[in-house]
PDB file of C-alpha atoms in Angstrom:
ATOM      1  CA  MET A  33      12.535   5.743  11.908  1.00 40.00           C
ATOM      2  CA  ALA A  34       9.433   3.953  10.738  1.00 41.00           C
ATOM      3  CA  HIS A  35       7.851   4.306  14.173  1.00 41.00           C
ATOM      4  CA  SER A  36       9.016   7.774  15.208  1.00 39.00           C
ATOM      5  CA  TYR A  37       5.571   9.323  14.892  1.00 38.00           C
ATOM      6  CA  PHE A  38       3.613   6.537  16.515  1.00 39.00           C
ATOM      7  CA  LEU A  39       2.748   5.657  20.094  1.00 34.00           C
ATOM      8  CA  PRO A  40       5.389   3.577  21.916  1.00 32.00           C
ATOM      9  CA  LEU A  41       5.468   0.029  20.691  1.00 32.00           C
ATOM     10  CA  PHE A  42       4.879  -2.990  22.871  1.00 30.00           C
ATOM     11  CA  LEU A  43       6.601  -5.936  21.303  1.00 27.00           C
ATOM     12  CA  SER A  44       5.240  -8.682  23.520  1.00 29.00           C
ATOM     13  CA  LEU A  45       3.306 -10.178  20.603  1.00 33.00           C
ATOM     14  CA  ILE A  46       4.856 -10.561  17.195  1.00 34.00           C
ATOM     15  CA  VAL A  47       3.005 -13.412  15.590  1.00 41.00           C
ATOM     16  CA  ILE A  48       4.955 -13.404  12.365  1.00 44.00           C
ATOM     17  CA  SER A  49       7.948 -11.201  11.700  1.00 45.00           C
ATOM     18  CA  SER A  50      10.495 -11.474   8.921  1.00 45.00           C
ATOM     19  CA  VAL A  51      13.465 -10.328  11.009  1.00 49.00           C
ATOM     20  CA  SER A  52      15.841 -10.112   8.081  1.00 68.00           C
ATOM     21  CA  ALA A  53      14.327  -9.795   4.647  1.00 80.00           C
ATOM     22  CA  ASN A  54      14.704 -12.884   2.500  1.00 94.00           C
ATOM     23  CA  PHE A  55      12.585 -12.844  -0.617  1.00 97.00           C
ATOM     24  CA  HIS A  56      13.329 -16.506  -1.332  1.00 97.00           C
ATOM     25  CA  ARG A  57      11.717 -17.366   1.988  1.00 96.00           C
ATOM     26  CA  ASP A  58       8.889 -14.829   2.138  1.00 96.00           C
ATOM     27  CA  VAL A  59       7.502 -14.381  -1.388  1.00 98.00           C
ATOM     28  CA  GLU A  60       7.042 -16.092  -4.713  1.00 98.00           C
ATOM     29  CA  ILE A  61       7.222 -14.524  -8.166  1.00 98.00           C
ATOM     30  CA  THR A  62       3.902 -15.409  -9.762  1.00 98.00           C
ATOM     31  CA  TRP A  63       4.003 -13.971 -13.258  1.00 98.00           C
ATOM     32  CA  GLY A  64       6.257 -12.310 -15.815  1.00 98.00           C
ATOM     33  CA  ASP A  65       8.087 -15.237 -17.425  1.00 98.00           C
ATOM     34  CA  GLY A  66      11.460 -14.418 -15.884  1.00 97.00           C
ATOM     35  CA  ARG A  67      10.964 -10.657 -15.655  1.00 98.00           C
ATOM     36  CA  GLY A  68      10.898 -10.901 -11.868  1.00 98.00           C
ATOM     37  CA  GLN A  69      14.270 -11.756 -10.308  1.00 98.00           C
ATOM     38  CA  ILE A  70      15.516 -12.404  -6.761  1.00 98.00           C
ATOM     39  CA  THR A  71      19.245 -11.784  -6.264  1.00 97.00           C
ATOM     40  CA  ASN A  72      21.828 -10.930  -3.572  1.00 97.00           C
ATOM     41  CA  ASN A  73      21.055 -14.070  -1.536  1.00 96.00           C
ATOM     42  CA  GLY A  74      17.386 -13.156  -1.343  1.00 97.00           C
ATOM     43  CA  GLU A  75      17.933  -9.548  -0.262  1.00 97.00           C
ATOM     44  CA  LEU A  76      16.959  -7.834  -3.547  1.00 98.00           C
ATOM     45  CA  LEU A  77      13.980  -8.345  -5.850  1.00 98.00           C
ATOM     46  CA  THR A  78      13.451  -6.619  -9.191  1.00 98.00           C
ATOM     47  CA  LEU A  79      10.411  -6.491 -11.442  1.00 98.00           C
ATOM     48  CA  SER A  80      10.656  -5.479 -15.078  1.00 98.00           C
ATOM     49  CA  LEU A  81       8.216  -4.453 -17.773  1.00 98.00           C
ATOM     50  CA  ASP A  82       8.593  -4.553 -21.542  1.00 98.00           C
ATOM     51  CA  LYS A  83       6.089  -4.382 -24.368  1.00 97.00           C
ATOM     52  CA  SER A  84       5.275  -8.083 -24.033  1.00 98.00           C
ATOM     53  CA  SER A  85       4.623  -8.316 -20.307  1.00 98.00           C
ATOM     54  CA  GLY A  86       5.066  -6.929 -16.827  1.00 98.00           C
ATOM     55  CA  SER A  87       5.738  -9.019 -13.722  1.00 98.00           C
ATOM     56  CA  GLY A  88       4.630  -9.540 -10.151  1.00 98.00           C
ATOM     57  CA  PHE A  89       5.036 -11.401  -6.879  1.00 98.00           C
ATOM     58  CA  GLN A  90       3.053 -12.229  -3.756  1.00 98.00           C
ATOM     59  CA  SER A  91       3.682 -13.169  -0.142  1.00 97.00           C
ATOM     60  CA  LYS A  92       3.651 -16.848   0.767  1.00 96.00           C
ATOM     61  CA  SER A  93       1.499 -16.246   3.846  1.00 95.00           C
ATOM     62  CA  GLU A  94      -1.832 -14.475   4.250  1.00 95.00           C
ATOM     63  CA  CYS A  95      -2.945 -12.597   7.338  1.00 96.00           C
ATOM     64  CA  LEU A  96      -6.112 -11.334   8.955  1.00 95.00           C
ATOM     65  CA  PHE A  97      -4.722  -7.981  10.178  1.00 96.00           C
ATOM     66  CA  GLY A  98      -1.061  -7.113  10.001  1.00 96.00           C
ATOM     67  CA  LYS A  99       1.635  -4.655   9.023  1.00 96.00           C
ATOM     68  CA  ILE A 100       3.930  -4.725   6.020  1.00 97.00           C
ATOM     69  CA  ASP A 101       6.990  -2.612   5.269  1.00 97.00           C
ATOM     70  CA  MET A 102       8.638  -2.591   1.866  1.00 98.00           C
ATOM     71  CA  GLN A 103      11.593  -0.567   0.639  1.00 98.00           C
ATOM     72  CA  MET A 104      11.042   0.311  -3.015  1.00 98.00           C
ATOM     73  CA  LYS A 105      12.933   2.214  -5.712  1.00 98.00           C
ATOM     74  CA  LEU A 106      10.579   3.087  -8.542  1.00 98.00           C
ATOM     75  CA  VAL A 107      11.120   3.117 -12.309  1.00 97.00           C
ATOM     76  CA  PRO A 108      13.466   6.038 -13.129  1.00 96.00           C
ATOM     77  CA  GLY A 109      13.374   8.437 -16.056  1.00 95.00           C
ATOM     78  CA  ASN A 110      10.373   8.442 -18.365  1.00 94.00           C
ATOM     79  CA  SER A 111       8.002   6.110 -16.525  1.00 95.00           C
ATOM     80  CA  ALA A 112       4.821   7.411 -18.171  1.00 94.00           C
ATOM     81  CA  GLY A 113       2.162   4.733 -18.598  1.00 95.00           C
ATOM     82  CA  THR A 114       3.674   2.389 -16.011  1.00 97.00           C
ATOM     83  CA  VAL A 115       2.094   1.431 -12.689  1.00 97.00           C
ATOM     84  CA  THR A 116       4.001  -0.075  -9.773  1.00 98.00           C
ATOM     85  CA  THR A 117       1.844  -1.512  -7.002  1.00 98.00           C
ATOM     86  CA  LEU A 118       2.087  -2.679  -3.403  1.00 98.00           C
ATOM     87  CA  TYR A 119      -1.150  -3.913  -1.883  1.00 98.00           C
ATOM     88  CA  LEU A 120      -3.032  -6.371   0.304  1.00 98.00           C
ATOM     89  CA  LYS A 121      -5.886  -8.320  -1.238  1.00 98.00           C
ATOM     90  CA  SER A 122      -8.223 -11.225  -0.498  1.00 98.00           C
ATOM     91  CA  PRO A 123      -9.449 -13.595  -3.240  1.00 96.00           C
ATOM     92  CA  GLY A 124     -12.928 -13.792  -4.714  1.00 96.00           C
ATOM     93  CA  THR A 125     -15.501 -11.514  -6.317  1.00 96.00           C
ATOM     94  CA  THR A 126     -16.324  -9.686  -3.072  1.00 97.00           C
ATOM     95  CA  TRP A 127     -12.705  -9.057  -2.175  1.00 98.00           C
ATOM     96  CA  ASP A 128     -11.059  -6.713   0.315  1.00 98.00           C
ATOM     97  CA  GLU A 129      -8.034  -4.669  -0.773  1.00 98.00           C
ATOM     98  CA  ILE A 130      -5.683  -1.975   0.558  1.00 98.00           C
ATOM     99  CA  ASP A 131      -3.687  -0.224  -2.174  1.00 98.00           C
ATOM    100  CA  PHE A 132      -0.540   1.697  -2.864  1.00 98.00           C
ATOM    101  CA  GLU A 133      -0.298   2.411  -6.622  1.00 98.00           C
ATOM    102  CA  PHE A 134       2.538   4.480  -8.071  1.00 98.00           C
ATOM    103  CA  LEU A 135       1.554   6.069 -11.382  1.00 96.00           C
ATOM    104  CA  GLY A 136       4.517   6.906 -13.584  1.00 95.00           C
ATOM    105  CA  ASN A 137       5.130  10.162 -15.423  1.00 93.00           C
ATOM    106  CA  LEU A 138       7.388  11.905 -17.917  1.00 91.00           C
ATOM    107  CA  SER A 139      10.998  12.529 -16.941  1.00 85.00           C
ATOM    108  CA  GLY A 140      11.210  15.311 -14.380  1.00 83.00           C
ATOM    109  CA  ASP A 141       7.520  15.181 -13.463  1.00 90.00           C
ATOM    110  CA  PRO A 142       6.574  13.606 -10.117  1.00 92.00           C
ATOM    111  CA  TYR A 143       4.917  10.269  -9.628  1.00 95.00           C
ATOM    112  CA  THR A 144       1.322  10.164  -8.412  1.00 96.00           C
ATOM    113  CA  LEU A 145       0.823   7.961  -5.347  1.00 98.00           C
ATOM    114  CA  HIS A 146      -2.705   6.551  -5.402  1.00 98.00           C
ATOM    115  CA  THR A 147      -4.264   4.938  -2.313  1.00 98.00           C
ATOM    116  CA  ASN A 148      -7.573   3.110  -2.024  1.00 98.00           C
ATOM    117  CA  VAL A 149      -9.497   0.756   0.255  1.00 98.00           C
ATOM    118  CA  TYR A 150     -11.953  -1.878  -0.972  1.00 98.00           C
ATOM    119  CA  THR A 151     -14.357  -3.834   1.208  1.00 98.00           C
ATOM    120  CA  GLN A 152     -16.484  -6.638  -0.223  1.00 97.00           C
ATOM    121  CA  GLY A 153     -15.547  -5.484  -3.724  1.00 97.00           C
ATOM    122  CA  LYS A 154     -16.573  -1.859  -3.160  1.00 95.00           C
ATOM    123  CA  GLY A 155     -13.956   0.899  -3.436  1.00 94.00           C
ATOM    124  CA  ASP A 156     -14.322   4.586  -4.309  1.00 92.00           C
ATOM    125  CA  LYS A 157     -12.150   5.578  -1.330  1.00 97.00           C
ATOM    126  CA  GLU A 158      -9.322   7.150  -3.326  1.00 98.00           C
ATOM    127  CA  GLN A 159      -6.787   9.632  -2.063  1.00 98.00           C
ATOM    128  CA  GLN A 160      -3.852  10.699  -4.232  1.00 98.00           C
ATOM    129  CA  PHE A 161      -0.584  12.407  -3.384  1.00 98.00           C
ATOM    130  CA  LYS A 162       2.586  13.788  -4.896  1.00 97.00           C
ATOM    131  CA  LEU A 163       5.695  12.753  -2.979  1.00 95.00           C
ATOM    132  CA  TRP A 164       8.103  15.237  -1.378  1.00 93.00           C
ATOM    133  CA  PHE A 165      11.164  13.400  -2.739  1.00 94.00           C
ATOM    134  CA  ASP A 166      12.297  11.588  -5.869  1.00 95.00           C
ATOM    135  CA  PRO A 167      11.151   7.960  -5.362  1.00 97.00           C
ATOM    136  CA  THR A 168      13.424   6.776  -8.174  1.00 97.00           C
ATOM    137  CA  ALA A 169      16.742   8.052  -6.796  1.00 96.00           C
ATOM    138  CA  ASP A 170      16.914   5.733  -3.799  1.00 97.00           C
ATOM    139  CA  PHE A 171      14.919   3.236  -1.762  1.00 97.00           C
ATOM    140  CA  HIS A 172      12.080   4.526   0.419  1.00 97.00           C
ATOM    141  CA  THR A 173       9.921   2.609   2.889  1.00 98.00           C
ATOM    142  CA  TYR A 174       6.196   2.219   2.258  1.00 98.00           C
ATOM    143  CA  THR A 175       4.058   0.756   5.043  1.00 98.00           C
ATOM    144  CA  ILE A 176       0.497  -0.513   5.329  1.00 98.00           C
ATOM    145  CA  LEU A 177      -0.770  -1.082   8.867  1.00 98.00           C
ATOM    146  CA  TRP A 178      -4.143  -2.832   9.137  1.00 97.00           C
ATOM    147  CA  ASN A 179      -5.779  -3.555  12.457  1.00 97.00           C
ATOM    148  CA  PRO A 180      -9.404  -3.850  13.601  1.00 96.00           C
ATOM    149  CA  GLN A 181      -9.666  -0.110  14.303  1.00 97.00           C
ATOM    150  CA  ARG A 182      -7.874   1.539  11.385  1.00 98.00           C
ATOM    151  CA  ILE A 183      -5.688   1.350   8.288  1.00 98.00           C
ATOM    152  CA  ILE A 184      -2.623   3.622   8.232  1.00 98.00           C
ATOM    153  CA  PHE A 185      -0.558   4.334   5.120  1.00 98.00           C
ATOM    154  CA  THR A 186       2.938   5.662   5.822  1.00 98.00           C
ATOM    155  CA  VAL A 187       5.915   6.743   3.720  1.00 98.00           C
ATOM    156  CA  ASP A 188       9.344   6.691   5.389  1.00 97.00           C
ATOM    157  CA  GLY A 189       7.592   6.620   8.748  1.00 96.00           C
ATOM    158  CA  THR A 190       5.412   9.642   7.981  1.00 97.00           C
ATOM    159  CA  PRO A 191       1.687   8.840   7.971  1.00 98.00           C
ATOM    160  CA  ILE A 192      -0.078  10.136   4.874  1.00 98.00           C
ATOM    161  CA  ARG A 193      -3.526   8.606   5.350  1.00 98.00           C
ATOM    162  CA  GLU A 194      -5.677   7.003   8.026  1.00 98.00           C
ATOM    163  CA  PHE A 195      -8.846   5.079   7.152  1.00 98.00           C
ATOM    164  CA  LYS A 196     -10.735   4.445  10.362  1.00 97.00           C
ATOM    165  CA  ASN A 197     -13.235   1.711  11.084  1.00 97.00           C
ATOM    166  CA  MET A 198     -16.470   3.693  10.722  1.00 96.00           C
ATOM    167  CA  GLU A 199     -18.910   0.797  10.742  1.00 96.00           C
ATOM    168  CA  SER A 200     -20.859   2.776  13.354  1.00 95.00           C
ATOM    169  CA  VAL A 201     -22.052   5.098  10.554  1.00 95.00           C
ATOM    170  CA  GLY A 202     -22.566   2.308   8.010  1.00 94.00           C
ATOM    171  CA  THR A 203     -19.189   2.385   6.228  1.00 96.00           C
ATOM    172  CA  LEU A 204     -17.769  -1.001   5.284  1.00 96.00           C
ATOM    173  CA  PHE A 205     -14.386  -1.898   6.788  1.00 98.00           C
ATOM    174  CA  PRO A 206     -12.200  -4.890   5.828  1.00 98.00           C
ATOM    175  CA  LYS A 207     -12.078  -7.154   8.864  1.00 96.00           C
ATOM    176  CA  ASN A 208     -13.318 -10.617   7.920  1.00 96.00           C
ATOM    177  CA  GLN A 209     -11.216 -11.735   4.951  1.00 97.00           C
ATOM    178  CA  PRO A 210      -7.524 -12.657   5.226  1.00 97.00           C
ATOM    179  CA  MET A 211      -5.313 -10.876   2.700  1.00 98.00           C
ATOM    180  CA  ARG A 212      -2.034 -11.570   0.978  1.00 98.00           C
ATOM    181  CA  MET A 213       0.601  -9.013  -0.032  1.00 98.00           C
ATOM    182  CA  TYR A 214       1.021  -8.470  -3.778  1.00 98.00           C
ATOM    183  CA  SER A 215       3.248  -6.265  -5.900  1.00 98.00           C
ATOM    184  CA  SER A 216       3.437  -5.763  -9.645  1.00 98.00           C
ATOM    185  CA  LEU A 217       4.828  -3.609 -12.430  1.00 98.00           C
ATOM    186  CA  TRP A 218       2.580  -3.313 -15.468  1.00 97.00           C
ATOM    187  CA  ASN A 219       1.503  -1.105 -18.346  1.00 97.00           C
ATOM    188  CA  ALA A 220      -1.639   1.000 -17.926  1.00 93.00           C
ATOM    189  CA  ASP A 221      -1.078   3.770 -20.433  1.00 92.00           C
ATOM    190  CA  ASP A 222      -4.792   3.872 -21.212  1.00 93.00           C
ATOM    191  CA  TRP A 223      -5.315   5.725 -17.891  1.00 89.00           C
ATOM    192  CA  ALA A 224      -2.236   5.958 -15.659  1.00 87.00           C
ATOM    193  CA  THR A 225      -0.560   9.172 -16.857  1.00 88.00           C
ATOM    194  CA  ARG A 226      -2.711  12.270 -17.347  1.00 85.00           C
ATOM    195  CA  GLY A 227      -5.786  10.166 -17.874  1.00 88.00           C
ATOM    196  CA  GLY A 228      -4.171   8.194 -20.689  1.00 89.00           C
ATOM    197  CA  LEU A 229      -3.028  11.185 -22.722  1.00 90.00           C
ATOM    198  CA  VAL A 230       0.641  10.262 -22.273  1.00 90.00           C
ATOM    199  CA  LYS A 231       1.556   6.808 -23.548  1.00 94.00           C
ATOM    200  CA  THR A 232       4.368   4.444 -22.614  1.00 95.00           C
ATOM    201  CA  ASP A 233       7.597   5.054 -24.553  1.00 95.00           C
ATOM    202  CA  TRP A 234       8.645   1.500 -25.293  1.00 97.00           C
ATOM    203  CA  SER A 235      12.027   2.667 -26.594  1.00 96.00           C
ATOM    204  CA  LYS A 236      12.911   3.139 -22.896  1.00 96.00           C
ATOM    205  CA  ALA A 237      12.039  -0.477 -22.011  1.00 97.00           C
ATOM    206  CA  PRO A 238      12.720  -2.548 -20.052  1.00 98.00           C
ATOM    207  CA  PHE A 239      11.414  -0.583 -17.090  1.00 98.00           C
ATOM    208  CA  THR A 240      12.603  -1.818 -13.697  1.00 98.00           C
ATOM    209  CA  ALA A 241      11.438  -1.358 -10.098  1.00 98.00           C
ATOM    210  CA  SER A 242      13.540  -2.629  -7.188  1.00 98.00           C
ATOM    211  CA  TYR A 243      12.585  -3.980  -3.753  1.00 98.00           C
ATOM    212  CA  ARG A 244      14.391  -4.772  -0.519  1.00 97.00           C
ATOM    213  CA  GLY A 245      13.795  -4.805   3.237  1.00 96.00           C
ATOM    214  CA  PHE A 246      10.418  -6.564   3.223  1.00 96.00           C
ATOM    215  CA  ASN A 247       9.086  -6.994   6.741  1.00 95.00           C
ATOM    216  CA  GLN A 248       5.751  -8.513   7.684  1.00 93.00           C
ATOM    217  CA  GLU A 249       4.038  -8.852  11.038  1.00 93.00           C
ATOM    218  CA  GLY A 250       0.562 -10.290  11.178  1.00 93.00           C
ATOM    219  CA  CYS A 251      -2.052 -12.726  12.368  1.00 94.00           C
ATOM    220  CA  VAL A 252      -1.298 -15.603  10.007  1.00 94.00           C
ATOM    221  CA  TRP A 253      -4.375 -17.270   8.564  1.00 94.00           C
ATOM    222  CA  SER A 254      -4.049 -20.988   7.959  1.00 93.00           C
ATOM    223  CA  ASN A 255      -6.639 -23.764   7.671  1.00 92.00           C
ATOM    224  CA  GLY A 256      -9.445 -21.382   8.563  1.00 91.00           C
ATOM    225  CA  LYS A 257      -7.820 -20.168  11.782  1.00 92.00           C
ATOM    226  CA  SER A 258      -5.876 -17.109  12.918  1.00 91.00           C
ATOM    227  CA  SER A 259      -2.585 -17.436  14.776  1.00 90.00           C
ATOM    228  CA  CYS A 260      -3.583 -14.502  16.999  1.00 89.00           C
ATOM    229  CA  PRO A 261      -5.406 -15.007  20.303  1.00 76.00           C
ATOM    230  CA  ASN A 262      -9.146 -14.357  20.057  1.00 67.00           C
ATOM    231  CA  GLY A 263      -9.012 -14.848  16.295  1.00 51.00           C
ATOM    232  CA  SER A 264      -8.895 -11.186  15.308  1.00 51.00           C
ATOM    233  CA  GLY A 265      -6.262 -10.186  17.815  1.00 46.00           C
ATOM    234  CA  GLN A 266      -8.548  -7.775  19.618  1.00 47.00           C
ATOM    235  CA  GLY A 267      -7.595  -7.301  23.236  1.00 42.00           C
ATOM    236  CA  THR A 268      -3.974  -8.379  22.748  1.00 44.00           C
ATOM    237  CA  THR A 269      -0.909  -6.255  23.370  1.00 43.00           C
ATOM    238  CA  GLY A 270       0.621  -6.562  19.899  1.00 56.00           C
ATOM    239  CA  SER A 271       1.886  -3.135  18.838  1.00 86.00           C
ATOM    240  CA  TRP A 272       0.377  -3.008  15.374  1.00 92.00           C
ATOM    241  CA  LEU A 273      -2.893  -4.591  16.519  1.00 92.00           C
ATOM    242  CA  SER A 274      -3.750  -1.610  18.708  1.00 92.00           C
ATOM    243  CA  GLN A 275      -1.556   1.053  17.097  1.00 94.00           C
ATOM    244  CA  GLU A 276      -2.989   4.508  16.526  1.00 95.00           C
ATOM    245  CA  LEU A 277      -1.654   7.919  15.597  1.00 96.00           C
ATOM    246  CA  ASP A 278      -0.528  10.136  18.454  1.00 95.00           C
ATOM    247  CA  SER A 279      -0.790  13.942  18.256  1.00 97.00           C
ATOM    248  CA  THR A 280       2.622  14.293  16.608  1.00 97.00           C
ATOM    249  CA  ALA A 281       1.723  11.755  13.930  1.00 97.00           C
ATOM    250  CA  GLN A 282      -1.619  13.429  13.299  1.00 97.00           C
ATOM    251  CA  GLU A 283       0.098  16.790  12.875  1.00 98.00           C
ATOM    252  CA  ARG A 284       2.578  15.268  10.449  1.00 97.00           C
ATOM    253  CA  MET A 285      -0.222  13.655   8.450  1.00 98.00           C
ATOM    254  CA  ARG A 286      -2.086  16.972   8.233  1.00 98.00           C
ATOM    255  CA  TRP A 287       1.106  18.563   6.900  1.00 97.00           C
ATOM    256  CA  VAL A 288       1.361  15.930   4.149  1.00 98.00           C
ATOM    257  CA  GLN A 289      -2.314  16.234   3.241  1.00 98.00           C
ATOM    258  CA  LYS A 290      -2.198  20.038   3.153  1.00 98.00           C
ATOM    259  CA  ASN A 291       0.913  20.220   0.972  1.00 98.00           C
ATOM    260  CA  TYR A 292       0.936  17.027  -1.109  1.00 98.00           C
ATOM    261  CA  MET A 293      -2.580  15.621  -1.418  1.00 98.00           C
ATOM    262  CA  ILE A 294      -3.938  16.195  -4.930  1.00 97.00           C
ATOM    263  CA  TYR A 295      -7.207  14.248  -4.735  1.00 97.00           C
ATOM    264  CA  ASN A 296      -9.539  13.324  -1.873  1.00 98.00           C
ATOM    265  CA  TYR A 297     -12.764  11.453  -2.484  1.00 97.00           C
ATOM    266  CA  CYS A 298     -14.227  13.126   0.598  1.00 96.00           C
ATOM    267  CA  THR A 299     -14.242  16.486  -1.201  1.00 96.00           C
ATOM    268  CA  ASP A 300     -15.306  15.212  -4.642  1.00 96.00           C
ATOM    269  CA  THR A 301     -18.964  16.227  -4.718  1.00 95.00           C
ATOM    270  CA  LYS A 302     -19.173  15.619  -8.485  1.00 95.00           C
ATOM    271  CA  SER A 303     -18.461  11.913  -8.035  1.00 93.00           C
ATOM    272  CA  PHE A 304     -21.039  11.651  -5.245  1.00 94.00           C
ATOM    273  CA  PRO A 305     -24.050  13.683  -6.445  1.00 94.00           C
ATOM    274  CA  GLN A 306     -26.297  11.964  -3.895  1.00 92.00           C
ATOM    275  CA  GLY A 307     -24.053  13.156  -1.065  1.00 93.00           C
ATOM    276  CA  LEU A 308     -20.556  12.431   0.220  1.00 95.00           C
ATOM    277  CA  PRO A 309     -19.929   9.070   1.924  1.00 94.00           C
ATOM    278  CA  LYS A 310     -20.950   8.970   5.560  1.00 92.00           C
ATOM    279  CA  GLU A 311     -17.413   8.493   6.852  1.00 94.00           C
ATOM    280  CA  CYS A 312     -16.422  11.795   5.203  1.00 94.00           C
ATOM    281  CA  LEU A 313     -19.172  13.649   7.057  1.00 90.00           C
ATOM    282  CA  ALA A 314     -18.376  11.948  10.346  1.00 83.00           C
ATOM    283  CA  ALA A 315     -14.643  12.615  10.214  1.00 67.00           C
TER     284      ALA A 315
END
């Protein structure tokens, strides 16, 4: 299902692939003082948040280009003030980052799905969406695909956003810094829900988000070298390394953006009084 809207896949190169998800093998819980738990023989991971602390984990490997899939079930009920994240990030003060952030809300109100791309520490590439299903009722698959030509965000196999490499018009694109996968559940009630107007109801704590089905394919970066041929993987036949959206996928993405996008930096003239970013004008 995750590939039904994409071009046919050529699986001759899978440099790293977690065939069956095993969180014990693939990730490490890095903070939360026991609030992150791996159970079911490594098949299930949960993060929890209470008034004292949230929690988080990260992948054991880092990649320069890759694709991650994660099945997530978000905090149910009154999740106002909470933020659940799934993202790729490089270290340092001029970092690269590719974000999914799920901003909680009052019971019955939909989550806001926030996406962003940072290159060399510079962001301001936000697009936000409401989802067309309840992300707390069951697990849904969230995917980040990152190759030298584009970044594609998908939800249950449906693309919601494509960020193309537009270096030709002067737009920065993350392509030189290996990134690791991170996820966290934390309190951000100073801004997350209605700009901070709605605060976290700690009487509902602990808040819990659940994870399963983690799959990662990528050019593993180790000791300053990539496991992919040619370093970046350009010119190889790996599916995700050259993957792009076909006409069906593009139509599906336009449907999502028309019906469920609630913010697009490319139309926010107030935030860019000197003119919209060049990639917005070139699109």
